[in-house]
mmCIF file of C-alpha atoms in Angstrom:
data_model
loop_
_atom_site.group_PDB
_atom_site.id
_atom_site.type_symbol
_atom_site.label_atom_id
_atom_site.label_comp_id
_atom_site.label_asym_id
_atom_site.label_seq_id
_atom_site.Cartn_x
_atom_site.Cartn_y
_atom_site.Cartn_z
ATOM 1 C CA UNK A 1 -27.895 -7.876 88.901
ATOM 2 C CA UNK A 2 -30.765 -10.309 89.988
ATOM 3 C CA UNK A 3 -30.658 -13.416 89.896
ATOM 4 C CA UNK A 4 -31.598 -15.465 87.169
ATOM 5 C CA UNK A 5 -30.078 -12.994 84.955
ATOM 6 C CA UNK A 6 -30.607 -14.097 81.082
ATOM 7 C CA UNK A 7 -29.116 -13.281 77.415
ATOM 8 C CA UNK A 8 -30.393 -14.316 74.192
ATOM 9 C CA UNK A 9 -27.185 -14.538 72.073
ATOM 10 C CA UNK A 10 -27.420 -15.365 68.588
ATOM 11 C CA UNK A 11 -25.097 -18.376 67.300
ATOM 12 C CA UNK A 12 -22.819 -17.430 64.311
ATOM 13 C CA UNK A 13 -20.274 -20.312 64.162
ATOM 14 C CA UNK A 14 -19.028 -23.372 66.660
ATOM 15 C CA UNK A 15 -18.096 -20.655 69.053
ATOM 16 C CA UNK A 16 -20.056 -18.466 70.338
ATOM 17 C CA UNK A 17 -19.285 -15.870 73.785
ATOM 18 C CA UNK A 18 -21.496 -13.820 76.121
ATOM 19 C CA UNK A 19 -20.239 -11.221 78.239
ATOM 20 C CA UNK A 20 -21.886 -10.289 81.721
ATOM 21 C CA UNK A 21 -20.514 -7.035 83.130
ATOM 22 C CA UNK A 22 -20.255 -5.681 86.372
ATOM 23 C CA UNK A 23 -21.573 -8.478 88.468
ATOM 24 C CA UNK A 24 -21.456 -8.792 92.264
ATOM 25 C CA UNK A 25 -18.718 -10.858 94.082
ATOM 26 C CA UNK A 26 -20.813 -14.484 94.420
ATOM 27 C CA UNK A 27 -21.336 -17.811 93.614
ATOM 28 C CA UNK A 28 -22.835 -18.872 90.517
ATOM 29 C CA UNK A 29 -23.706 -21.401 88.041
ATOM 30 C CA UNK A 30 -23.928 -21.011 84.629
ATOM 31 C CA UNK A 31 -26.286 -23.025 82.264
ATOM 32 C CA UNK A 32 -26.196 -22.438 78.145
ATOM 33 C CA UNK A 33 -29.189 -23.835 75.754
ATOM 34 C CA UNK A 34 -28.897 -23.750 72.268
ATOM 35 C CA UNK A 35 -32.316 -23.158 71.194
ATOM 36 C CA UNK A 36 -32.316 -24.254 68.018
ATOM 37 C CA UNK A 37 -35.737 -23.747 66.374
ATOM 38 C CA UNK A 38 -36.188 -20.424 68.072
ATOM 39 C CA UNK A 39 -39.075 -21.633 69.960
ATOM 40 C CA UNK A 40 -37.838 -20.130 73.527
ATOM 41 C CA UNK A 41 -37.551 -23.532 75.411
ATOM 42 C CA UNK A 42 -35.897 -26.314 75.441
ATOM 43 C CA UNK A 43 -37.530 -29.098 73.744
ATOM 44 C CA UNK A 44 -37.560 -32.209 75.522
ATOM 45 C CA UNK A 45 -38.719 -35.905 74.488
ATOM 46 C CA UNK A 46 -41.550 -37.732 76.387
ATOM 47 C CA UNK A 47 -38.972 -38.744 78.989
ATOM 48 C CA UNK A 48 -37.753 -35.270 79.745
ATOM 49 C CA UNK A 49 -34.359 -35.644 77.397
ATOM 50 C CA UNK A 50 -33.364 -32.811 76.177
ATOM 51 C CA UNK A 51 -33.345 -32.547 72.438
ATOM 52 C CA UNK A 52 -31.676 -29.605 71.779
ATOM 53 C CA UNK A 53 -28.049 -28.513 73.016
ATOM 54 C CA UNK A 54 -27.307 -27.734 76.759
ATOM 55 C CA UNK A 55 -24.726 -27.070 78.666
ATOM 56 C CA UNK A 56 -23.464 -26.134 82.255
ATOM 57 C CA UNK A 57 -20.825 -24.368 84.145
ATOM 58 C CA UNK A 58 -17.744 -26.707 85.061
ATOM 59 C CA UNK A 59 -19.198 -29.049 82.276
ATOM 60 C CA UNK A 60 -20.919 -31.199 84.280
ATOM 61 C CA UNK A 61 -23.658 -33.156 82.048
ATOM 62 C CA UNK A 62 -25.344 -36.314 82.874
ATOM 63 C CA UNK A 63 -27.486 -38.394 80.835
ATOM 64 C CA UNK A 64 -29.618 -39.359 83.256
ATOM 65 C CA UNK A 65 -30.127 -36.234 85.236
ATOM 66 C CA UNK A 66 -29.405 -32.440 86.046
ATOM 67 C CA UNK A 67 -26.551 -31.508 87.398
ATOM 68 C CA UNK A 68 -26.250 -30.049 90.809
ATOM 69 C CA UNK A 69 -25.531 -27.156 91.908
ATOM 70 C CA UNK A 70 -22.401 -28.347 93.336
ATOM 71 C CA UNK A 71 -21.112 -29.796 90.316
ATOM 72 C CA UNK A 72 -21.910 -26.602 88.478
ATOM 73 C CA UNK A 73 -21.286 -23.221 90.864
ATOM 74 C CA UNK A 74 -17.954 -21.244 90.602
ATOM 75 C CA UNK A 75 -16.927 -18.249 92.706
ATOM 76 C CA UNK A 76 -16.523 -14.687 91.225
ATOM 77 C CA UNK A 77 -14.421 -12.405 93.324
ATOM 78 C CA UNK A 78 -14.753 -8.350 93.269
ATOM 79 C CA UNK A 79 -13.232 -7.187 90.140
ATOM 80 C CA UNK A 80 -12.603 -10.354 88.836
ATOM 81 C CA UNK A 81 -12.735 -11.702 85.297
ATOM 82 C CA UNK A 82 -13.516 -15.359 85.139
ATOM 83 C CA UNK A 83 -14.111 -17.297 81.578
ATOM 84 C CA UNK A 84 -15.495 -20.276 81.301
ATOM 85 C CA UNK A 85 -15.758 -22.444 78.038
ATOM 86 C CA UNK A 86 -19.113 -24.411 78.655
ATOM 87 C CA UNK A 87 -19.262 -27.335 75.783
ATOM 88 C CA UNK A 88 -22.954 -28.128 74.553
ATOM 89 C CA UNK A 89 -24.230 -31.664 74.676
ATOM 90 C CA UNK A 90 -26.743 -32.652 71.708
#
């Protein structure tokens, strides 16, 4: 799997998952949009805000900037299974 590896998921509820299978032992980071009108970007204001939901891996969301990579990576091990629960700020 390359990197920068994307899925369009549709959102059905308060909840929604997305599965990636079969990818390489490495560190990653994980970062969820909630494109709401279906207008594939996220819509900012004049400042840069976002205006639609995002979220990132280890839940690290800032008003006043991006997270780093840091803040957001996780390590996936051969044969490993690792959830993560990323929660959406509007």
């Amino acid at each position: 799997t390359a990197p920068g590896l994307q899925k369009r998921i549709p959102v059905t509820g308060v909840t929604t998952t997305c599965t990636f299978n079969d990818m390489p032992p490495g560190t990653y980071a994980v970062a969820v949009l909630h494109d709401e009108n279906s207008n594939n970007k996220l819509d900012t204001n004049f400042l840069g805000i976002p205006l639609e939901g995002y979220g990132m891996s280890n839940n690290h969301t800032h008003a006043l900037r991006r997270p780093t990579w840091n803040e957001s990576k996780f390590v996936a091990a051969a044969a490993m299974t690792v959830t993560l629960r990323v929660t959406l700020r509007y």
